[in-house]
Amino acid sequence: MGKKKQVDDSIIPIDIAPSDPGYLRASRKKITKQEAQRLRSLKLTAPCFLDNIPCRARSKRRVTRKKSTPKLKNKLGSGSFECYLETLWSRLPADKRDLFTRLDCQWFAWYRKASYREKVLSWVKRKEIFSTKYVLVPIVCWGHWSLLIFCHFGESLQSKTRTPCMLLLDSLQMSNALRLEADIRRFMFDIYKAEGRPGNKQMIYQVPLLVPKVPQQRNGKECGNFVLYFINLFVKSAPENFNIDNYPYFMKNDWFNAEAVERFCERLHALA
């Protein structure tokens, strides 16, 4: 690989939720032992995981369109992100969904902590990710959401027609992409090793990591909405066989616009 560019670590995305541990204790509602354990685990993850918003049953009260229109300035915590993703996923075409496996949005952040690494790898192994064409890995690091996509990981690393590769879709790509690369490649290598897949470390580390040019967010809090839209559009548009010779396919500068994101979020928030 070419020489890496210097990255200014002072550039940190500002989409960060409250970090006060008391934030988790604010509710007086009784919870189960299992739920309490989950909350304790969340404290060990990135700050925005503290901003978990549980899904509620949709209100039967009629509201005006003006009040029901979502605002992109509202950030998404991991809980609300997963709720919206479940809603989105259930409405995607079944034949398209069958090409994909998706990982929980917290797993990558937990993997970055040595004490959780083996556990995360065991969860990933149960997902059988090498049996599908694509693997969606929502990532939240430094309070910022991005989307990692593994393509054709079930194919031979030496394949010319279905070359394994990775895509990183990031609405703040100039500040985030390079900082994630080392962890992404280590994650990929550990998955191969845990699965007993063939290929040496040098070959695995040469799997292309592609960063397509995607529209960039306009403030520090839209990234979760952008990732949901990336998932929606990629699942609907991805070819059955992703060949890097045809990259970036539909992922060009004009693959969607601000108005399309607004409409998408209106529909998604109304359904959740």
Short mmCIF file of C-alpha atoms in Angstrom, two decimals:
data_model
loop_
_atom_site.label_atom_id
_atom_site.label_comp_id
_atom_site.label_asym_id
_atom_site.label_seq_id
_atom_site.Cartn_x
_atom_site.Cartn_y
_atom_site.Cartn_z
CA MET A 1 0.00 0.00 0.00
CA GLY A 2 1.09 3.58 -0.55
CA LYS A 3 2.43 5.76 2.21
CA LYS A 4 -0.31 6.82 4.59
CA LYS A 5 -1.08 10.51 4.96
CA GLN A 6 -0.68 12.20 8.32
CA VAL A 7 -4.01 12.51 10.08
CA ASP A 8 -4.76 15.44 12.38
CA ASP A 9 -6.06 13.82 15.56
CA SER A 10 -7.41 17.16 16.66
CA ILE A 11 -10.20 16.80 14.09
CA ILE A 12 -12.82 14.88 16.03
CA PRO A 13 -16.48 14.59 14.95
CA ILE A 14 -18.74 16.41 17.38
CA ASP A 15 -21.73 14.01 17.33
CA ILE A 16 -21.33 13.04 20.99
CA ALA A 17 -24.08 12.22 23.47
CA PRO A 18 -24.07 12.88 27.24
CA SER A 19 -21.19 11.07 28.98
CA ASP A 20 -22.30 11.50 32.60
CA PRO A 21 -22.77 8.00 34.10
CA GLY A 22 -25.79 9.37 35.94
CA TYR A 23 -27.52 9.63 32.58
CA LEU A 24 -28.11 5.87 32.72
CA ARG A 25 -29.64 6.05 36.18
CA ALA A 26 -32.14 8.81 35.43
CA SER A 27 -35.07 6.44 34.83
CA ARG A 28 -36.88 4.95 37.85
CA LYS A 29 -38.50 2.23 35.79
CA LYS A 30 -37.74 -1.28 37.07
CA ILE A 31 -35.63 -3.33 34.70
CA THR A 32 -34.65 -6.97 34.51
CA LYS A 33 -31.26 -8.31 35.55
CA GLN A 34 -30.48 -8.93 31.88
CA GLU A 35 -31.30 -5.35 30.95
CA ALA A 36 -29.19 -4.03 33.84
CA GLN A 37 -26.21 -6.03 32.60
CA ARG A 38 -26.69 -4.58 29.13
CA LEU A 39 -26.71 -1.03 30.53
CA ARG A 40 -23.48 -1.68 32.43
CA SER A 41 -21.91 -2.96 29.22
CA LEU A 42 -22.96 0.16 27.36
CA LYS A 43 -20.92 2.31 29.74
CA LEU A 44 -17.77 0.73 28.36
CA THR A 45 -18.47 1.74 24.77
CA ALA A 46 -18.18 4.96 22.79
CA PRO A 47 -19.88 8.03 24.31
CA CYS A 48 -22.80 8.06 21.91
CA PHE A 49 -23.89 4.63 23.13
CA LEU A 50 -25.14 6.41 26.25
CA ASP A 51 -27.75 8.11 24.10
CA ASN A 52 -29.96 5.02 23.82
CA ILE A 53 -33.55 5.85 22.98
CA PRO A 54 -35.92 2.87 23.30
CA CYS A 55 -38.45 2.22 20.57
CA ARG A 56 -42.02 3.03 21.54
CA ALA A 57 -45.21 1.73 20.05
CA ARG A 58 -46.43 4.14 17.42
CA SER A 59 -48.97 6.56 18.81
CA LYS A 60 -52.53 6.24 17.49
CA ARG A 61 -53.07 9.97 17.89
CA ARG A 62 -53.26 11.85 14.62
CA VAL A 63 -50.56 14.45 14.15
CA THR A 64 -49.95 17.04 11.51
CA ARG A 65 -47.26 16.53 8.89
CA LYS A 66 -45.37 19.51 10.22
CA LYS A 67 -45.02 17.93 13.66
CA SER A 68 -44.21 14.44 12.37
CA THR A 69 -41.43 15.55 10.01
CA PRO A 70 -38.07 14.49 11.52
CA LYS A 71 -35.21 16.89 11.94
CA LEU A 72 -31.84 15.65 10.77
CA LYS A 73 -30.13 17.69 13.47
CA ASN A 74 -31.29 15.12 16.06
CA LYS A 75 -28.51 12.59 16.57
CA LEU A 76 -29.13 8.86 16.87
CA GLY A 77 -27.87 6.75 19.75
CA SER A 78 -27.19 3.04 19.29
CA GLY A 79 -30.60 2.01 20.62
CA SER A 80 -32.58 4.30 18.35
CA PHE A 81 -30.31 3.43 15.42
CA GLU A 82 -31.04 -0.29 15.83
CA CYS A 83 -34.78 0.38 16.13
CA TYR A 84 -34.82 2.36 12.90
CA LEU A 85 -32.63 -0.23 11.17
CA GLU A 86 -35.03 -3.02 12.15
CA THR A 87 -37.90 -1.01 10.66
CA LEU A 88 -35.95 -0.27 7.51
CA TRP A 89 -34.75 -3.86 7.11
CA SER A 90 -38.22 -5.34 7.34
CA ARG A 91 -39.35 -3.20 4.39
CA LEU A 92 -36.49 -3.97 2.02
CA PRO A 93 -37.06 -6.54 -0.79
CA ALA A 94 -36.55 -10.07 0.53
CA ASP A 95 -34.47 -11.13 -2.49
CA LYS A 96 -32.07 -8.25 -1.79
CA ARG A 97 -31.90 -8.91 1.95
CA ASP A 98 -30.84 -12.49 1.26
CA LEU A 99 -27.56 -11.21 -0.19
CA PHE A 100 -26.65 -9.50 3.10
CA THR A 101 -25.67 -10.19 6.67
CA ARG A 102 -25.62 -7.31 9.14
CA LEU A 103 -23.75 -6.97 12.41
CA ASP A 104 -24.93 -5.16 15.52
CA CYS A 105 -23.82 -1.53 15.56
CA GLN A 106 -21.98 -1.98 18.88
CA TRP A 107 -19.79 -4.91 17.93
CA PHE A 108 -17.01 -3.04 16.15
CA ALA A 109 -16.56 -0.61 19.05
CA TRP A 110 -16.51 -3.52 21.50
CA TYR A 111 -14.00 -5.37 19.31
CA ARG A 112 -11.60 -2.42 19.67
CA LYS A 113 -11.45 -3.16 23.42
CA ALA A 114 -9.10 -6.10 24.06
CA SER A 115 -11.27 -7.50 26.86
CA TYR A 116 -14.26 -7.88 24.50
CA ARG A 117 -12.42 -8.96 21.35
CA GLU A 118 -12.77 -12.74 21.64
CA LYS A 119 -16.43 -12.48 22.58
CA VAL A 120 -17.21 -10.29 19.57
CA LEU A 121 -15.37 -12.67 17.24
CA SER A 122 -17.45 -15.56 18.58
CA TRP A 123 -20.65 -13.58 17.86
CA VAL A 124 -19.46 -12.78 14.34
CA LYS A 125 -18.65 -16.44 13.75
CA ARG A 126 -22.23 -17.42 14.56
CA LYS A 127 -23.41 -14.99 11.87
CA GLU A 128 -21.72 -17.13 9.15
CA ILE A 129 -20.75 -14.00 7.24
CA PHE A 130 -18.84 -15.90 4.58
CA SER A 131 -22.09 -17.41 3.29
CA THR A 132 -23.50 -14.11 1.95
CA LYS A 133 -22.37 -11.65 -0.71
CA TYR A 134 -22.20 -8.62 1.58
CA VAL A 135 -21.79 -7.88 5.28
CA LEU A 136 -23.02 -4.56 6.68
CA VAL A 137 -21.03 -3.29 9.65
CA PRO A 138 -22.41 -0.05 11.13
CA ILE A 139 -19.58 1.65 13.02
CA VAL A 140 -19.69 4.28 15.72
CA CYS A 141 -16.32 5.59 16.91
CA TRP A 142 -15.47 8.94 18.49
CA GLY A 143 -19.20 9.67 18.53
CA HIS A 144 -19.49 9.40 14.73
CA TRP A 145 -21.41 6.90 12.56
CA SER A 146 -20.07 5.37 9.34
CA LEU A 147 -20.78 2.19 7.38
CA LEU A 148 -18.31 -0.59 6.57
CA ILE A 149 -19.32 -3.16 3.94
CA PHE A 150 -17.48 -6.44 3.39
CA CYS A 151 -17.94 -7.63 -0.20
CA HIS A 152 -17.49 -11.24 -1.38
CA PHE A 153 -15.66 -12.42 1.72
CA GLY A 154 -16.73 -15.97 0.91
CA GLU A 155 -14.70 -15.92 -2.30
CA SER A 156 -11.04 -16.76 -2.76
CA LEU A 157 -8.67 -13.89 -1.99
CA GLN A 158 -7.16 -14.55 -5.42
CA SER A 159 -10.44 -14.35 -7.34
CA LYS A 160 -10.40 -11.98 -10.33
CA THR A 161 -14.15 -11.80 -10.98
CA ARG A 162 -15.49 -11.65 -7.42
CA THR A 163 -12.63 -9.97 -5.64
CA PRO A 164 -13.08 -9.62 -1.87
CA CYS A 165 -12.97 -5.95 -0.93
CA MET A 166 -14.24 -3.51 1.67
CA LEU A 167 -16.18 -0.27 1.29
CA LEU A 168 -16.23 2.50 3.87
CA LEU A 169 -19.11 4.94 3.44
CA ASP A 170 -18.49 7.98 5.60
CA SER A 171 -20.30 11.31 5.61
CA LEU A 172 -17.23 12.85 7.31
CA GLN A 173 -14.68 10.81 5.41
CA MET A 174 -11.81 13.32 5.50
CA SER A 175 -11.67 13.23 9.30
CA ASN A 176 -12.50 9.58 9.95
CA ALA A 177 -11.56 7.11 7.20
CA LEU A 178 -7.80 6.95 7.71
CA ARG A 179 -8.11 6.69 11.47
CA LEU A 180 -10.35 3.59 11.12
CA GLU A 181 -8.24 1.67 8.62
CA ALA A 182 -5.87 -0.05 11.07
CA ASP A 183 -8.75 -1.31 13.23
CA ILE A 184 -10.77 -2.39 10.19
CA ARG A 185 -7.89 -4.46 8.81
CA ARG A 186 -7.19 -6.02 12.19
CA PHE A 187 -10.89 -6.87 12.52
CA MET A 188 -10.93 -8.48 9.08
CA PHE A 189 -7.77 -10.48 9.80
CA ASP A 190 -9.08 -11.73 13.16
CA ILE A 191 -12.36 -12.83 11.53
CA TYR A 192 -10.45 -14.84 8.93
CA LYS A 193 -8.29 -16.38 11.64
CA ALA A 194 -11.26 -17.21 13.89
CA GLU A 195 -13.03 -18.90 10.96
CA GLY A 196 -9.92 -20.85 9.95
CA ARG A 197 -10.11 -19.36 6.46
CA PRO A 198 -7.11 -19.82 4.10
CA GLY A 199 -4.79 -16.90 3.45
CA ASN A 200 -1.72 -15.41 5.12
CA LYS A 201 -1.65 -12.08 6.91
CA GLN A 202 0.04 -10.24 4.04
CA MET A 203 -2.57 -11.43 1.54
CA ILE A 204 -5.47 -10.57 3.86
CA TYR A 205 -4.09 -7.10 4.58
CA GLN A 206 -3.95 -6.44 0.82
CA VAL A 207 -7.73 -6.75 0.43
CA PRO A 208 -8.75 -3.37 -1.05
CA LEU A 209 -10.38 -0.85 1.27
CA LEU A 210 -12.34 1.51 -0.97
CA VAL A 211 -13.71 4.86 0.20
CA PRO A 212 -16.25 6.07 -2.38
CA LYS A 213 -17.12 9.74 -2.54
CA VAL A 214 -20.46 10.10 -0.83
CA PRO A 215 -22.40 13.25 0.08
CA GLN A 216 -21.09 14.86 3.24
CA GLN A 217 -23.22 15.84 6.22
CA ARG A 218 -23.95 19.47 6.91
CA ASN A 219 -23.54 19.43 10.67
CA GLY A 220 -22.13 17.23 13.42
CA LYS A 221 -25.30 15.27 14.19
CA GLU A 222 -26.64 13.84 10.92
CA CYS A 223 -24.29 10.88 10.54
CA GLY A 224 -26.65 8.20 11.91
CA ASN A 225 -29.37 9.21 9.45
CA PHE A 226 -26.85 9.15 6.61
CA VAL A 227 -25.73 5.60 7.50
CA LEU A 228 -29.33 4.38 7.48
CA TYR A 229 -29.78 5.91 4.06
CA PHE A 230 -26.52 4.38 2.81
CA ILE A 231 -27.80 0.97 3.91
CA ASN A 232 -31.15 1.48 2.23
CA LEU A 233 -29.67 2.59 -1.07
CA PHE A 234 -26.84 0.07 -1.14
CA VAL A 235 -29.10 -2.93 -0.43
CA LYS A 236 -31.48 -1.85 -3.19
CA SER A 237 -28.75 -1.04 -5.75
CA ALA A 238 -25.87 -3.44 -5.09
CA PRO A 239 -25.08 -5.88 -7.92
CA GLU A 240 -25.14 -9.59 -7.17
CA ASN A 241 -21.44 -9.74 -8.02
CA PHE A 242 -19.35 -6.76 -6.95
CA ASN A 243 -16.37 -6.43 -9.30
CA ILE A 244 -13.84 -3.75 -8.38
CA ASP A 245 -13.20 -3.19 -12.10
CA ASN A 246 -16.67 -1.56 -12.25
CA TYR A 247 -16.21 0.44 -9.04
CA PRO A 248 -17.82 2.73 -7.94
CA TYR A 249 -20.94 1.48 -9.80
CA PHE A 250 -23.86 3.61 -8.57
CA MET A 251 -21.82 5.27 -5.80
CA LYS A 252 -21.00 8.45 -7.65
CA ASN A 253 -21.12 12.07 -6.53
CA ASP A 254 -24.79 12.34 -7.48
CA TRP A 255 -26.01 9.00 -6.11
CA PHE A 256 -28.43 10.92 -3.92
CA ASN A 257 -29.12 14.47 -2.79
CA ALA A 258 -30.22 16.35 0.32
CA GLU A 259 -33.88 16.25 -0.69
CA ALA A 260 -33.75 12.46 -1.04
CA VAL A 261 -32.32 12.12 2.46
CA GLU A 262 -35.06 14.34 3.89
CA ARG A 263 -37.79 12.28 2.22
CA PHE A 264 -36.20 9.03 3.35
CA CYS A 265 -36.01 10.17 6.98
CA GLU A 266 -39.60 11.40 6.91
CA ARG A 267 -40.82 7.97 5.84
CA LEU A 268 -38.57 6.05 8.22
CA HIS A 269 -39.33 8.14 11.32
CA ALA A 270 -43.05 7.97 10.57
CA LEU A 271 -42.95 4.17 10.48
CA ALA A 272 -40.88 3.63 13.62
#
